[in-house]
Structure formats: structure tokens, C-alpha cells
Short mmCIF file of C-alpha atoms in Angstrom, two decimals:
data_model
loop_
_atom_site.label_atom_id
_atom_site.label_comp_id
_atom_site.label_asym_id
_atom_site.label_seq_id
_atom_site.Cartn_x
_atom_site.Cartn_y
_atom_site.Cartn_z
CA MET A 1 0.02 0.01 -0.04
CA GLN A 2 1.29 3.52 -0.98
CA LYS A 3 2.22 5.63 1.95
CA THR A 4 0.29 8.96 2.54
CA ILE A 5 2.30 12.09 2.58
CA TRP A 6 1.90 12.43 6.40
CA GLU A 7 3.32 8.87 6.77
CA LYS A 8 6.24 9.68 4.80
CA TYR A 9 6.70 12.93 6.80
CA ALA A 10 6.50 11.17 10.09
CA GLU A 11 8.95 8.45 9.13
CA VAL A 12 11.57 11.16 8.26
CA LEU A 13 11.00 13.03 11.55
CA VAL A 14 10.86 9.93 13.71
CA ASP A 15 13.16 7.40 12.03
CA TYR A 16 15.76 9.63 10.43
CA SER A 17 15.85 13.25 12.10
CA THR A 18 15.57 12.01 15.74
CA ASN A 19 16.31 8.33 15.35
CA VAL A 20 13.75 7.34 18.03
CA GLN A 21 14.65 4.17 19.68
CA LYS A 22 12.57 1.71 21.83
CA GLY A 23 12.19 3.30 25.37
CA ASP A 24 12.92 6.81 24.31
CA LEU A 25 10.89 9.61 25.83
CA VAL A 26 9.64 11.70 22.97
CA GLN A 27 8.05 15.06 23.15
CA ILE A 28 5.66 15.99 20.23
CA ARG A 29 4.76 19.65 20.25
CA ALA A 30 2.52 21.41 17.89
CA THR A 31 1.20 25.05 17.84
CA SER A 32 -2.32 24.58 16.39
CA ILE A 33 -5.06 22.20 15.26
CA TYR A 34 -3.80 22.54 11.77
CA ALA A 35 -0.84 20.19 12.66
CA LYS A 36 -3.36 17.40 13.49
CA GLU A 37 -2.65 15.02 10.60
CA LEU A 38 1.13 15.18 10.94
CA VAL A 39 0.82 14.93 14.78
CA LYS A 40 -1.34 11.81 14.55
CA ALA A 41 1.18 10.22 12.09
CA VAL A 42 4.15 11.06 14.17
CA TYR A 43 2.43 9.86 17.36
CA LYS A 44 1.60 6.49 15.55
CA ARG A 45 5.15 6.14 14.38
CA VAL A 46 6.74 6.77 17.85
CA LEU A 47 4.42 4.06 19.19
CA GLU A 48 5.48 1.69 16.48
CA LYS A 49 9.15 2.38 17.47
CA GLY A 50 8.43 1.24 20.90
CA ALA A 51 9.02 4.81 22.47
CA HIS A 52 6.86 6.82 24.75
CA PRO A 53 5.09 9.87 23.18
CA ILE A 54 4.37 13.00 25.24
CA LEU A 55 1.93 15.33 23.50
CA ARG A 56 2.24 19.11 24.02
CA THR A 57 -0.42 20.55 21.68
CA SER A 58 -2.34 23.80 21.51
CA PHE A 59 -5.29 25.03 19.47
CA GLU A 60 -3.38 28.37 18.87
CA ASP A 61 -0.22 30.13 20.00
CA MET A 62 -0.73 31.94 23.41
CA SER A 63 2.51 33.87 23.25
CA ASP A 64 0.80 37.16 22.45
CA ILE A 65 -1.55 36.78 25.41
CA PHE A 66 1.37 35.96 27.67
CA ILE A 67 3.46 38.89 26.72
CA LYS A 68 0.53 41.30 26.92
CA TYR A 69 -0.71 40.34 30.44
CA ALA A 70 2.27 38.77 32.25
CA SER A 71 3.83 40.72 35.08
CA ASP A 72 7.53 41.05 35.44
CA GLU A 73 7.48 38.16 37.99
CA GLN A 74 5.57 35.98 35.38
CA LEU A 75 7.95 36.98 32.57
CA ASP A 76 10.94 35.78 34.69
CA TYR A 77 9.26 32.62 35.84
CA ILE A 78 10.44 29.29 34.42
CA ASP A 79 7.93 26.53 34.81
CA PRO A 80 9.71 23.73 36.75
CA ILE A 81 7.73 21.19 34.78
CA ILE A 82 9.04 22.51 31.42
CA LYS A 83 12.63 22.70 32.91
CA PHE A 84 12.24 19.00 34.02
CA GLU A 85 11.12 18.05 30.43
CA TYR A 86 14.24 19.85 28.95
CA GLU A 87 16.46 17.99 31.40
CA THR A 88 14.87 14.47 30.90
CA ILE A 89 13.27 13.98 27.47
CA ASN A 90 15.46 12.27 24.80
CA LYS A 91 13.73 13.42 21.48
CA PHE A 92 11.77 16.62 20.68
CA ILE A 93 9.71 17.04 17.64
CA SER A 94 8.31 20.31 17.07
CA ILE A 95 5.69 20.91 14.47
CA GLY A 96 4.84 24.52 13.44
CA ALA A 97 1.34 25.21 12.06
CA PRO A 98 0.76 28.99 12.53
CA MET A 99 -2.77 30.37 12.23
CA ASN A 100 -1.37 33.85 12.21
CA THR A 101 2.24 34.68 11.49
CA LYS A 102 1.83 38.27 12.78
CA ASN A 103 0.48 37.50 16.17
CA MET A 104 3.61 38.91 17.99
CA ALA A 105 3.99 42.07 15.65
CA ARG A 106 2.57 44.41 18.27
CA ALA A 107 4.01 42.78 21.17
CA ASP A 108 5.65 44.99 23.91
CA MET A 109 9.35 44.62 22.79
CA THR A 110 10.66 45.36 26.35
CA LYS A 111 8.61 42.54 27.75
CA LEU A 112 9.52 40.22 24.85
CA ALA A 113 13.17 40.88 25.50
CA ARG A 114 12.76 40.20 29.28
CA ARG A 115 11.04 36.97 28.52
CA THR A 116 13.70 35.90 25.96
CA LYS A 117 16.46 36.65 28.61
CA ALA A 118 14.69 34.60 31.16
CA SER A 119 14.34 31.52 29.08
CA GLN A 120 17.81 31.55 27.60
CA GLY A 121 18.92 28.93 30.26
CA LEU A 122 16.32 26.35 28.76
CA SER A 123 17.81 27.15 25.29
CA LYS A 124 21.28 26.56 26.60
CA LEU A 125 20.37 23.41 28.44
CA LEU A 126 18.92 21.79 25.28
CA MET A 127 21.88 22.94 23.09
CA ASP A 128 24.39 21.48 25.64
CA ARG A 129 22.48 18.15 25.81
CA THR A 130 22.32 18.02 22.01
CA ALA A 131 26.08 18.61 21.71
CA ASN A 132 27.05 15.80 24.07
CA GLY A 133 24.52 13.32 22.59
CA GLU A 134 21.92 13.14 25.30
CA ALA A 135 19.11 14.70 23.22
CA LYS A 136 17.94 15.03 19.59
CA TRP A 137 15.43 17.65 18.28
CA VAL A 138 13.91 18.68 15.06
CA ILE A 139 11.64 21.47 13.89
CA ALA A 140 9.27 21.11 11.03
CA ASP A 141 6.12 22.85 9.51
CA VAL A 142 2.97 21.83 7.90
CA PRO A 143 1.26 24.03 5.24
CA THR A 144 -1.26 26.55 6.58
CA HIS A 145 -3.17 29.40 4.93
CA ALA A 146 -1.17 31.93 7.19
CA LEU A 147 2.17 30.58 5.84
CA ALA A 148 0.77 30.69 2.26
CA GLN A 149 -0.23 34.23 2.61
CA GLU A 150 3.09 35.16 3.98
CA ALA A 151 4.81 33.61 0.96
CA LYS A 152 2.24 35.26 -1.46
CA MET A 153 1.07 31.91 -2.63
CA SER A 154 -2.34 29.99 -2.79
CA PHE A 155 -2.69 27.21 -0.29
CA ASP A 156 -2.09 24.52 -2.89
CA GLU A 157 0.96 26.32 -4.31
CA TYR A 158 2.50 26.64 -0.82
CA SER A 159 1.68 22.96 -0.02
CA ASP A 160 3.53 21.93 -3.22
CA PHE A 161 6.48 24.21 -2.34
CA LEU A 162 6.75 22.80 1.19
CA PHE A 163 6.55 19.11 0.22
CA LYS A 164 9.14 19.65 -2.64
CA SER A 165 11.45 21.50 -0.35
CA CYS A 166 11.30 18.47 1.95
CA TYR A 167 11.70 16.04 -0.84
CA LEU A 168 8.39 14.49 0.11
CA ASP A 169 7.41 14.36 -3.47
CA LEU A 170 10.02 11.69 -3.88
CA ASP A 171 9.48 8.02 -3.08
CA ASP A 172 12.45 8.01 -0.65
CA PRO A 173 12.99 11.59 0.78
CA VAL A 174 15.71 10.10 3.21
CA ALA A 175 17.79 8.89 0.27
CA LYS A 176 17.76 12.43 -1.06
CA LEU A 177 18.74 13.98 2.38
CA LYS A 178 21.64 11.50 2.58
CA GLU A 179 22.71 12.50 -0.98
CA LEU A 180 22.63 16.09 0.03
CA ASP A 181 24.60 15.25 3.24
CA LYS A 182 27.29 13.55 1.14
CA LYS A 183 27.83 16.64 -1.03
CA GLN A 184 27.68 19.06 1.85
CA THR A 185 30.09 17.07 3.94
CA LYS A 186 32.83 17.58 1.31
CA TRP A 187 32.34 21.20 1.51
CA ALA A 188 32.23 21.09 5.37
CA ASN A 189 35.43 18.99 5.44
CA TYR A 190 37.22 21.63 3.38
CA LEU A 191 36.08 24.45 5.46
CA ASN A 192 37.27 22.69 8.63
CA GLY A 193 40.76 23.31 7.45
CA VAL A 194 40.10 27.04 6.98
CA LYS A 195 41.34 29.80 9.38
CA LYS A 196 39.70 33.00 7.94
CA LEU A 197 36.53 33.33 5.90
CA ARG A 198 35.83 36.57 4.21
CA ILE A 199 32.44 37.52 2.56
CA THR A 200 32.12 40.36 0.16
CA GLY A 201 29.07 41.78 -1.71
CA GLU A 202 26.74 44.79 -1.58
CA LYS A 203 27.68 46.97 1.28
CA THR A 204 29.47 43.89 2.61
CA ASP A 205 33.02 43.08 3.47
CA ILE A 206 33.31 41.03 6.63
CA THR A 207 35.86 38.55 7.92
CA PHE A 208 35.26 35.61 10.25
CA ASN A 209 37.90 33.72 12.35
CA VAL A 210 36.76 30.02 12.17
CA GLU A 211 40.02 28.40 13.05
CA GLY A 212 39.44 25.39 15.29
CA ARG A 213 35.67 25.57 14.84
CA LYS A 214 33.73 22.74 13.35
CA TRP A 215 31.64 23.11 10.20
CA ILE A 216 28.53 20.86 10.11
CA SER A 217 26.47 19.59 7.22
CA CYS A 218 22.70 20.01 7.83
CA SER A 219 20.54 17.52 6.08
CA GLY A 220 17.28 17.08 7.98
CA ILE A 221 18.46 16.33 11.48
CA ASN A 222 17.49 19.46 13.38
CA ASN A 223 15.55 21.39 10.69
CA TYR A 224 13.22 19.98 7.96
CA PRO A 225 13.49 21.05 5.30
CA ASP A 226 17.30 21.46 5.35
CA GLY A 227 20.32 22.33 3.30
CA GLU A 228 23.13 24.24 4.70
CA VAL A 229 26.70 24.04 6.18
CA PHE A 230 27.32 26.14 9.17
CA THR A 231 29.62 26.85 12.10
CA SER A 232 29.96 29.32 14.97
CA PRO A 233 32.92 31.72 14.40
CA VAL A 234 35.34 32.70 17.05
CA GLU A 235 33.52 35.07 19.23
CA ASN A 236 35.98 37.98 19.47
CA ASP A 237 37.42 37.88 15.89
CA ILE A 238 34.67 38.97 13.49
CA ASN A 239 35.19 42.36 11.82
CA GLY A 240 33.56 44.35 9.02
CA GLU A 241 30.12 45.18 7.74
CA ILE A 242 27.28 43.17 6.25
CA TYR A 243 24.21 44.08 4.56
CA PHE A 244 21.00 41.88 4.35
CA ASP A 245 18.86 42.60 1.30
CA PHE A 246 16.16 40.08 2.07
CA PRO A 247 13.45 40.83 4.68
CA GLN A 248 14.49 39.54 8.15
CA ASN A 249 11.67 37.82 10.00
CA TYR A 250 11.75 36.95 13.62
CA ARG A 251 9.13 36.27 16.19
CA GLY A 252 6.32 37.61 14.08
CA ASN A 253 8.15 40.85 13.39
CA SER A 254 10.15 41.99 10.45
CA SER A 255 13.03 44.28 9.54
CA THR A 256 14.19 45.16 6.07
CA GLY A 257 17.53 46.56 4.77
CA VAL A 258 19.37 45.54 7.95
CA HIS A 259 22.93 46.71 7.94
CA LEU A 260 25.38 45.81 10.72
CA TRP A 261 28.95 46.92 11.64
CA ILE A 262 30.96 44.39 13.79
CA GLU A 263 34.19 45.13 15.61
CA ASN A 264 35.95 42.16 17.48
CA GLY A 265 32.77 40.17 17.42
CA GLN A 266 30.33 42.66 18.69
CA ILE A 267 27.77 44.68 16.77
CA VAL A 268 28.83 48.34 17.32
CA LYS A 269 26.48 50.01 14.80
CA PHE A 270 23.34 48.97 13.13
CA ASP A 271 20.57 50.29 10.84
CA ALA A 272 17.44 49.16 9.02
CA ASP A 273 15.02 50.66 6.53
CA THR A 274 12.04 49.26 8.53
CA GLY A 275 11.79 47.56 11.79
CA ARG A 276 14.66 49.38 13.34
CA ASP A 277 12.98 49.53 16.83
CA PHE A 278 12.50 45.87 16.80
CA LEU A 279 16.04 45.25 15.77
CA GLU A 280 17.30 47.39 18.51
CA ALA A 281 15.23 45.68 21.17
CA MET A 282 16.51 42.30 20.09
CA LEU A 283 20.17 43.33 19.99
CA ASN A 284 19.67 44.73 23.59
CA THR A 285 18.01 41.54 24.89
CA ASP A 286 20.98 40.34 26.98
CA GLU A 287 24.86 40.24 27.16
CA GLY A 288 25.21 37.97 24.19
CA SER A 289 22.66 39.39 21.80
CA LYS A 290 25.12 41.78 20.00
CA GLY A 291 27.40 38.80 19.38
CA ILE A 292 27.52 36.51 16.33
CA GLY A 293 26.46 32.87 16.88
CA GLU A 294 26.54 31.28 13.39
CA ILE A 295 27.66 31.82 9.95
CA ALA A 296 26.26 29.47 7.23
CA ILE A 297 25.77 28.84 3.54
CA GLY A 298 22.39 27.72 2.26
CA THR A 299 22.32 24.83 -0.25
CA ASN A 300 18.55 23.87 -0.93
CA ASP A 301 17.97 24.57 -4.59
CA GLU A 302 14.22 23.71 -4.17
CA ILE A 303 14.00 27.04 -2.12
CA GLN A 304 14.68 30.03 -4.27
CA GLU A 305 12.67 32.91 -2.79
CA VAL A 306 11.95 34.42 0.56
CA THR A 307 8.63 33.14 1.94
CA GLY A 308 8.70 34.83 5.26
CA ASN A 309 9.42 31.61 7.16
CA ILE A 310 12.90 31.37 8.42
CA LEU A 311 12.85 27.49 8.57
CA PHE A 312 12.78 27.64 4.81
CA ASP A 313 14.28 30.98 3.96
CA GLU A 314 17.71 30.33 5.70
CA LYS A 315 18.16 27.26 3.45
CA ILE A 316 17.74 29.13 0.15
CA GLY A 317 20.30 27.88 -2.43
CA GLY A 318 22.59 30.81 -3.28
CA ALA A 319 22.12 32.67 0.02
CA ILE A 320 24.08 32.76 3.24
CA HIS A 321 22.73 33.53 6.76
CA MET A 322 24.37 34.90 9.87
CA ALA A 323 22.82 34.58 13.28
CA VAL A 324 22.84 37.30 15.82
CA GLY A 325 23.06 35.81 19.43
CA ALA A 326 23.44 32.30 20.63
CA SER A 327 25.98 29.99 19.06
CA TYR A 328 26.11 26.17 18.90
CA PRO A 329 28.21 24.18 21.39
CA GLU A 330 28.61 21.45 18.94
CA THR A 331 30.76 23.63 16.62
CA GLY A 332 32.74 25.00 19.57
CA GLY A 333 30.73 28.15 19.83
CA LYS A 334 30.66 29.87 23.24
CA ASN A 335 28.27 32.74 22.81
CA ILE A 336 25.21 32.53 25.04
CA SER A 337 22.02 34.48 24.45
CA GLY A 338 18.28 34.04 24.55
CA VAL A 339 18.28 35.36 20.83
CA HIS A 340 19.27 33.41 17.74
CA TRP A 341 18.15 35.48 14.77
CA ASP A 342 19.11 34.18 11.54
CA MET A 343 19.58 36.87 9.02
CA ILE A 344 19.67 36.07 5.25
CA LYS A 345 21.71 37.51 2.56
CA ASN A 346 21.29 36.94 -1.22
CA MET A 347 24.69 35.95 -2.73
CA LYS A 348 23.61 35.48 -6.41
CA ASN A 349 24.79 38.88 -7.62
CA ASN A 350 28.46 40.14 -7.38
CA SER A 351 29.09 38.30 -4.07
CA GLN A 352 31.99 36.12 -3.03
CA ILE A 353 33.38 34.06 -0.30
CA TYR A 354 37.15 33.63 0.30
CA ALA A 355 38.58 30.83 2.47
CA ASP A 356 42.20 31.90 3.52
CA ASN A 357 42.19 34.28 0.62
CA ILE A 358 41.14 31.52 -1.93
CA LEU A 359 37.85 32.21 -3.88
CA ILE A 360 35.60 29.16 -3.05
CA TYR A 361 32.11 30.57 -3.67
CA GLU A 362 30.75 33.14 -6.21
CA ASN A 363 27.39 34.38 -7.18
CA GLY A 364 25.56 31.63 -5.25
CA LYS A 365 27.63 28.72 -6.17
CA PHE A 366 30.53 26.75 -4.54
CA LEU A 367 33.65 26.59 -6.82
CA ILE A 368 35.22 23.81 -4.81
#
């Protein structure tokens, strides 16, 4: 019998992305009722693997209500049950299904920043457990009308786009992900021998020290869809300016024309055509939010335009992204922050990447 699209999707998330084993404790989190079909398929697959599913589902995102009405004490409070789950659960499968992508657009930025700072310990806990092999996690989305509207597509067009980006239109999406990983691993291995990375382009000339840091191939383990190679640069040795021509979406807000100036790893000056106040609030969240946590090169050629969904946009083939805030311990990164904002830059026109002064990437394509 031919598998449904949801059965194939669930097998990727359970069998491949998180490698669920008998006896594992598996949290399945979903943000709205629109995720129902995939949640059911994942729940069934987890049971088939002999693991123990824990459902954390909601009929809509409550974040806007929480930020609007929570007191300072409530903003700072970390639920001990949630903390226990972060300390205990082996596998985390998070399924996004937004009913409204702008529900946080008018949130109080000061309160949002305070909540972000309070919860940074949970983020670090999960990152550390992932780095030492104690936990695995994956984030995925299902098509919704809100995501389709954000991408300026019909619902059917967006559904086709999402499934093709995940290779779910193929009989064996995992085989495609492994093929992608093989190609990316060659690039990552090359970059692992590099000391300095320089990126040039429109209003951009920036250098990252990546000596001793690990480059990782991303092929459906933590994000689905996927397609990137990334690392966390040396925290105090990033210098130059970088301009992001794509819209930069984060937590229901957007900034455009973001321009950053960085000295010794810290953002010392910033500007934006729109959304500058939100950008400033996020950069002032905590001690690490003006640092740089990641530099990455997108490789998914099924994704060619900005859709307003960072899970997809950061994977655009022919683009790079740089994250403001928290770094990844598994790469050797040490910057700690409640913020991890991936900012995307188009590299298809008059843009280059040099590795130790050798041109390795030009106009959206690897030359190695």
C-alpha cells in the first residue's frame, strides 16, 4: 500500500531526524489544530518504534496573550515542569502550524526581550544536551493558510512548495537527504581546514575567524526542510560590515534593509530601512545578543525565494545567513544568548566568499 504524505513525513522525523529508539521519551509539540494530521502520524510512528510519546499541543499560539498580560514576575518565571522536560526528554519533535504569522507583531518589545532573557537557560540546556549526545530535536512545519499568505502563494501552491522543499514528493526522501549530506560533507570538510572566511558583496566586506571551529552539514537532522553548512565563528574575531537585502523575519516581526557593523565580534552600529526599533530591542536583549552565533551557507535549490518563514528561507540555495546571538556548542561556539536571529543575504549577484584568501564561492555557487 502506498504511504500517505503524512506517513512519509512522520517516518523522516521519527526514524531519520531524531532516530527514535525503543524506550525513548519523545515530546511531540504542535502550535495549532492545523498540525493534527502530522501529529497523528508522528504519534503513531513513535508508538511503532516502541518509544513513549508525550503530547504538547495547543489550538493556537498563546505567546501574544502571555506577553501582553504577564507581570515582570511571570515573565521571569520558568515552569519547573518544562525545565524538567528539557532535562529529561530524549527526543523533541516540534511541528509548526501557525494560524497567524503576525500574532507577535505588536508585542511589547521590552517585555518580549525580558522573557527571551529569562528563558535563555532552557535554550542553553537543550543545546548542551544535544552537543553531548543526550538529546535530539527537529523542527518542521505543515502548510497553513497563514504561511501561504506570508509567501504570497495559494494554499495549494504553498503545499507543493513545502513538500518539494522537504523532498516529500519523492518515493524516498531520506535517500535524497543522505545524498545532500554527502555533497555538503565535502564542503564542510574543506572548511574545517580554513582559518579565515571573508564574505564580500553589496555593502558587505566582513571577515570571520573560524580556526578550530567545526563546520557541520545539515541534512534534515534538526531542521526539516534542510540544506546548509554552518559553524559558530570565534567570538571576538569577527570584523567588518554586512548588509542583508532580504526581509529579516523573527518572532512575528520583520526588519528590512538590515545593515550591521561589527568590531571584534560585537555589533557596534546597526541600521534598518524598516523595523529598526524591533532590531534594537532584540540586540539589547542580553549580554550575548550583540554577538554572532553562526555563519552558514544555504544549499537547498528547491527554495529560491523568501517566503517569510525562516525555517525555509535560511536554506535558500545561493544565499548565506548569519545569526545574531546564541552559538552552537557542537561547533565549539561559546556565545550565550536568548536570541538566535538568522539573517539572510542573497549571494547570487556580485558576491564572493574567500577561504584563507582563496575564492571558493561566487554568485551563489561553490567553486570547490
